[in-house]
Amino acid sequence: MPLPRFYKLDPEQRENLLGAARAEMLEHGYEGASFNRVIERAGISKGAMYYYFADKADLYRTVTETIAEEAMAAFGDLGPVSTPAEYWGGLEGMMQRALMWITSQPQLAEIGKSVYANQGGVLDSLRARLLEGVSDILKQGQDVGAIRTDFPLGLLAEAATGMMMGADRWFTEHFAEMPSEEVMRISFAVYGLLRQLLEPQGK
Amino acid sequence: MPLPRFYKLDPEQRENLLGAARAEMLEHGYEGASFNRVIERAGISKGAMYYYFADKADLYRTVTETIAEEAMAAFGDLGPVSTPAEYWGGLEGMMQRALMWITSQPQLAEIGKSVYANQGGVLDSLRARLLEGVSDILKQGQDVGAIRTDFPLGLLAEAATGMMMGADRWFTEHFAEMPSEEVMRISFAVYGLLRQLLEPQGK
DNA sequence: CCCACAGTTCGACCGCTGGTCTAAACACTA
DNA sequence: TAGTGTTTAGACCAGCGGTCGAACTGTGGG
């Protein structure tokens, strides 16, 4: 969260600062991005930058947040659900939209994933929010009997997210040399894997 | 991999260098460790350090490798398996030993986990080796009919590892405020979750 | 009209980082 | 002893994130 003054800046300049930071991060990744270069890119002085952002982490966190928001908007939501079938249908739709966004914006997605990989760093709050979002979705599933209730919700969310991230990793490594219908087939199978993990057992 | 000369050093000095680096990493984590401080700790000059290691990443990678080897030794192996029951019994044993090692050496385990979290960095080769190890174990299971064969092996390995890492994350966040028998109970349940994910379906 | 003052911008400077390089010390053989 | 290759020392470098005092700008009051 930038210092409050940041939001009194005219939108053009705000966009300029965040844009410069985003460009730098896209070029060099989250770790490799240089604060000094961002400042240069934005064409302002160091003093000014520190006048609006507490520190480097503050700026990068802000940028990452905007990316996360874009992703969430692209993923959409479940839609109205009152039966397990509707729930799983809604989830499948979300997953498809997510897959599309990730493949169409691979660099942005890379930064998004670094939020999940982050451990005990500055992105922790964002990570917590992500997990909360997943938990909410699972909770909805429990309410209509689509998701098992024999595990702590948080554990289920971590396990499911971890599994999906693992699968995603495999995809990013292999999907270049795969025919696209194979990608579709396997990603649908992964959806089945997730469903198998999360559905109530003994049915 | 250090430069070949490193292995001509007398073992005491070798231990000294790696020990200094390990201490630094335990104190400040993988990211926060300073090469200059390691040099100071080891009591040698910068020139000497660069004479034995190509760069900072080289040294840290070497230390991380030794930790990984310790972990592998602590986890043990499956033992002889020729039936699904034996396989799952062996795996349960490995998981129990892993859990014990992780809880008894939390700092070392933290560094070990950073190998998995690592994305496109210097630890990539180590990460690949880890995934290979998991794949080998799953392959053994496939040979005795304990593990499903309807997914690419690498994908299964990534998904399973990701799920376990997610579960582990939940544990490290919650196990402090949990009675130890609850920990046992849930970790066994997670083993069941893994098994459910990996067993051939329709049985 | 000018002063005072808050808000804003500037860039020199700081300690530290990982990494390079020259020169000296050392070991060993001819 | 001279010469050669190996090993050590530490001054030095550019770049990093971050600090700070000075300067500039705009505004309201005497």
Coordinates of N, CA and C in Angstrom, one line a residue, chain B residues 33-113:
Chain B
A33 N 21.2 -14.5 2.9 CA 22.6 -14.8 3.2 C 23.5 -13.9 2.4
S34 N 24.5 -13.5 3.1 CA 25.5 -12.6 2.4 C 26.8 -13.3 2.2
F35 N 27.3 -13.3 1.0 CA 28.5 -13.9 0.6 C 29.7 -13.3 1.4
N36 N 29.7 -12.0 1.5 CA 30.8 -11.3 2.2 C 30.9 -11.8 3.7
R37 N 29.7 -12.0 4.3 CA 29.7 -12.4 5.7 C 30.2 -13.9 5.8
V38 N 29.9 -14.7 4.8 CA 30.4 -16.1 4.8 C 31.9 -16.1 4.8
I39 N 32.4 -15.2 3.9 CA 33.9 -15.1 3.8 C 34.5 -14.7 5.1
E40 N 33.9 -13.7 5.7 CA 34.4 -13.3 7.0 C 34.3 -14.4 8.1
R41 N 33.2 -15.1 8.1 CA 33.0 -16.2 9.0 C 34.0 -17.3 8.8
A42 N 34.3 -17.6 7.6 CA 35.3 -18.7 7.3 C 36.7 -18.2 7.6
G43 N 36.9 -16.9 7.7 CA 38.2 -16.4 8.0 C 39.2 -16.6 6.9
I44 N 38.7 -16.5 5.6 CA 39.6 -16.5 4.5 C 39.4 -15.2 3.7
S45 N 40.2 -15.0 2.7 CA 40.1 -13.8 1.9 C 39.1 -14.0 0.7
K46 N 38.6 -12.9 0.2 CA 37.7 -13.0 -0.9 C 38.3 -13.8 -2.1
G47 N 39.6 -13.4 -2.4 CA 40.3 -14.1 -3.5 C 40.3 -15.6 -3.3
A48 N 40.5 -16.1 -2.1 CA 40.6 -17.5 -1.9 C 39.2 -18.1 -2.1
M49 N 38.1 -17.5 -1.6 CA 36.8 -18.0 -1.8 C 36.5 -18.1 -3.3
Y50 N 36.8 -17.1 -4.1 CA 36.5 -17.1 -5.5 C 37.5 -18.1 -6.2
Y51 N 38.5 -18.5 -5.5 CA 39.4 -19.5 -6.1 C 38.8 -20.9 -6.1
Y52 N 37.9 -21.1 -5.1 CA 37.3 -22.4 -5.0 C 35.9 -22.5 -5.5
F53 N 35.2 -21.4 -5.5 CA 33.8 -21.4 -5.9 C 33.6 -20.4 -7.1
A54 N 32.9 -20.7 -8.0 CA 32.7 -19.8 -9.2 C 32.0 -18.5 -8.8
D55 N 31.0 -18.6 -7.9 CA 30.3 -17.4 -7.5 C 29.4 -17.8 -6.3
K56 N 28.7 -16.8 -5.8 CA 27.8 -17.0 -4.7 C 26.9 -18.2 -4.9
A57 N 26.2 -18.2 -6.0 CA 25.2 -19.3 -6.3 C 25.9 -20.7 -6.2
D58 N 27.1 -20.7 -6.7 CA 27.8 -22.0 -6.7 C 28.0 -22.5 -5.2
L59 N 28.4 -21.7 -4.4 CA 28.6 -22.0 -3.0 C 27.3 -22.5 -2.3
Y60 N 26.3 -21.6 -2.5 CA 25.0 -21.9 -1.9 C 24.4 -23.2 -2.4
R61 N 24.5 -23.4 -3.7 CA 24.0 -24.6 -4.3 C 24.7 -25.8 -3.7
T62 N 26.0 -25.7 -3.5 CA 26.7 -26.9 -2.9 C 26.2 -27.2 -1.5
V63 N 26.0 -26.1 -0.7 CA 25.5 -26.3 0.6 C 24.1 -26.9 0.6
T64 N 23.3 -26.4 -0.2 CA 21.9 -26.9 -0.3 C 21.9 -28.4 -0.7
E65 N 22.9 -28.8 -1.6 CA 23.0 -30.2 -2.0 C 23.3 -31.1 -0.8
T66 N 24.2 -30.6 0.0 CA 24.6 -31.5 1.1 C 23.4 -31.6 2.1
I67 N 22.6 -30.6 2.2 CA 21.4 -30.7 3.0 C 20.4 -31.7 2.4
A68 N 20.2 -31.6 1.1 CA 19.3 -32.5 0.4 C 19.8 -33.9 0.6
E69 N 21.1 -34.1 0.6 CA 21.6 -35.5 0.8 C 21.3 -36.0 2.2
E70 N 21.4 -35.1 3.2 CA 21.1 -35.5 4.6 C 19.6 -35.9 4.7
A71 N 18.8 -35.1 4.0 CA 17.4 -35.3 4.1 C 17.0 -36.7 3.4
M72 N 17.6 -36.9 2.3 CA 17.4 -38.2 1.6 C 17.8 -39.4 2.5
A73 N 18.9 -39.3 3.1 CA 19.4 -40.3 4.0 C 18.4 -40.5 5.2
A74 N 17.9 -39.4 5.7 CA 16.9 -39.5 6.8 C 15.6 -40.1 6.4
F75 N 15.2 -39.9 5.1 CA 13.9 -40.4 4.6 C 14.0 -41.9 4.4
G76 N 15.2 -42.4 4.1 CA 15.3 -43.8 3.8 C 14.7 -44.2 2.4
D77 N 14.4 -45.4 2.3 CA 13.7 -45.8 1.0 C 12.5 -46.7 1.3
L78 N 11.9 -47.2 0.2 CA 10.7 -48.0 0.3 C 10.9 -49.4 1.0
G79 N 12.1 -49.9 0.8 CA 12.3 -51.3 1.1 C 11.8 -52.2 0.0
P80 N 11.8 -53.5 0.1 CA 11.4 -54.4 -0.9 C 9.9 -54.3 -1.1
V81 N 9.5 -54.1 -2.3 CA 8.0 -54.1 -2.6 C 7.7 -55.0 -3.8
S82 N 6.7 -55.8 -3.6 CA 6.2 -56.6 -4.8 C 4.7 -56.6 -4.8
T83 N 4.0 -56.0 -3.8 CA 2.6 -55.9 -3.9 C 2.2 -54.4 -3.5
P84 N 1.0 -54.0 -4.0 CA 0.5 -52.7 -3.6 C 0.5 -52.5 -2.1
A85 N 0.1 -53.5 -1.3 CA 0.1 -53.3 0.1 C 1.5 -53.0 0.7
E86 N 2.5 -53.7 0.2 CA 3.9 -53.5 0.6 C 4.3 -52.1 0.2
Y87 N 3.9 -51.7 -1.0 CA 4.3 -50.4 -1.5 C 3.8 -49.3 -0.6
W88 N 2.5 -49.4 -0.3 CA 1.9 -48.3 0.4 C 2.4 -48.3 1.9
G89 N 2.7 -49.5 2.4 CA 3.3 -49.6 3.7 C 4.7 -48.9 3.7
G90 N 5.5 -49.2 2.7 CA 6.8 -48.6 2.6 C 6.7 -47.1 2.5
L91 N 5.8 -46.6 1.7 CA 5.6 -45.2 1.5 C 5.2 -44.5 2.8
E92 N 4.3 -45.2 3.5 CA 3.9 -44.6 4.8 C 5.1 -44.4 5.7
G93 N 5.9 -45.4 5.7 CA 7.1 -45.4 6.5 C 8.0 -44.2 6.1
M94 N 8.2 -44.1 4.8 CA 9.0 -42.9 4.4 C 8.5 -41.6 4.8
M95 N 7.1 -41.5 4.7 CA 6.5 -40.2 5.0 C 6.6 -39.9 6.5
Q96 N 6.5 -41.0 7.3 CA 6.7 -40.8 8.7 C 8.1 -40.3 9.1
R97 N 9.1 -40.9 8.5 CA 10.5 -40.5 8.7 C 10.7 -39.1 8.2
A98 N 10.1 -38.8 7.1 CA 10.2 -37.4 6.5 C 9.6 -36.4 7.5
L99 N 8.4 -36.7 8.0 CA 7.8 -35.8 9.0 C 8.6 -35.6 10.2
M100 N 9.2 -36.7 10.7 CA 10.1 -36.6 11.9 C 11.3 -35.7 11.6
W101 N 11.9 -35.9 10.4 CA 13.1 -35.1 10.1 C 12.8 -33.7 10.0
I102 N 11.6 -33.4 9.3 CA 11.2 -32.0 9.1 C 10.9 -31.3 10.5
T103 N 10.3 -32.0 11.4 CA 10.0 -31.4 12.7 C 11.2 -31.3 13.6
S104 N 12.1 -32.2 13.4 CA 13.3 -32.1 14.3 C 14.4 -31.2 13.7
Q105 N 14.3 -30.9 12.5 CA 15.3 -30.0 11.9 C 14.6 -28.9 11.1
P106 N 13.8 -28.1 11.7 CA 12.9 -27.2 10.9 C 13.7 -26.2 10.1
Q107 N 14.9 -25.7 10.6 CA 15.6 -24.8 9.8 C 16.2 -25.4 8.5
L108 N 16.8 -26.6 8.7 CA 17.3 -27.3 7.5 C 16.2 -27.5 6.5
A109 N 15.0 -28.0 7.1 CA 13.9 -28.3 6.2 C 13.4 -27.1 5.5
E110 N 13.5 -25.9 6.1 CA 13.1 -24.7 5.4 C 14.0 -24.5 4.2
I111 N 15.3 -24.7 4.3 CA 16.1 -24.5 3.2 C 15.8 -25.6 2.1
G112 N 15.5 -26.8 2.6 CA 15.1 -27.8 1.6 C 13.9 -27.5 0.8
K113 N 12.9 -26.9 1.5 CA 11.7 -26.5 0.8 C 11.9 -25.4 -0.2

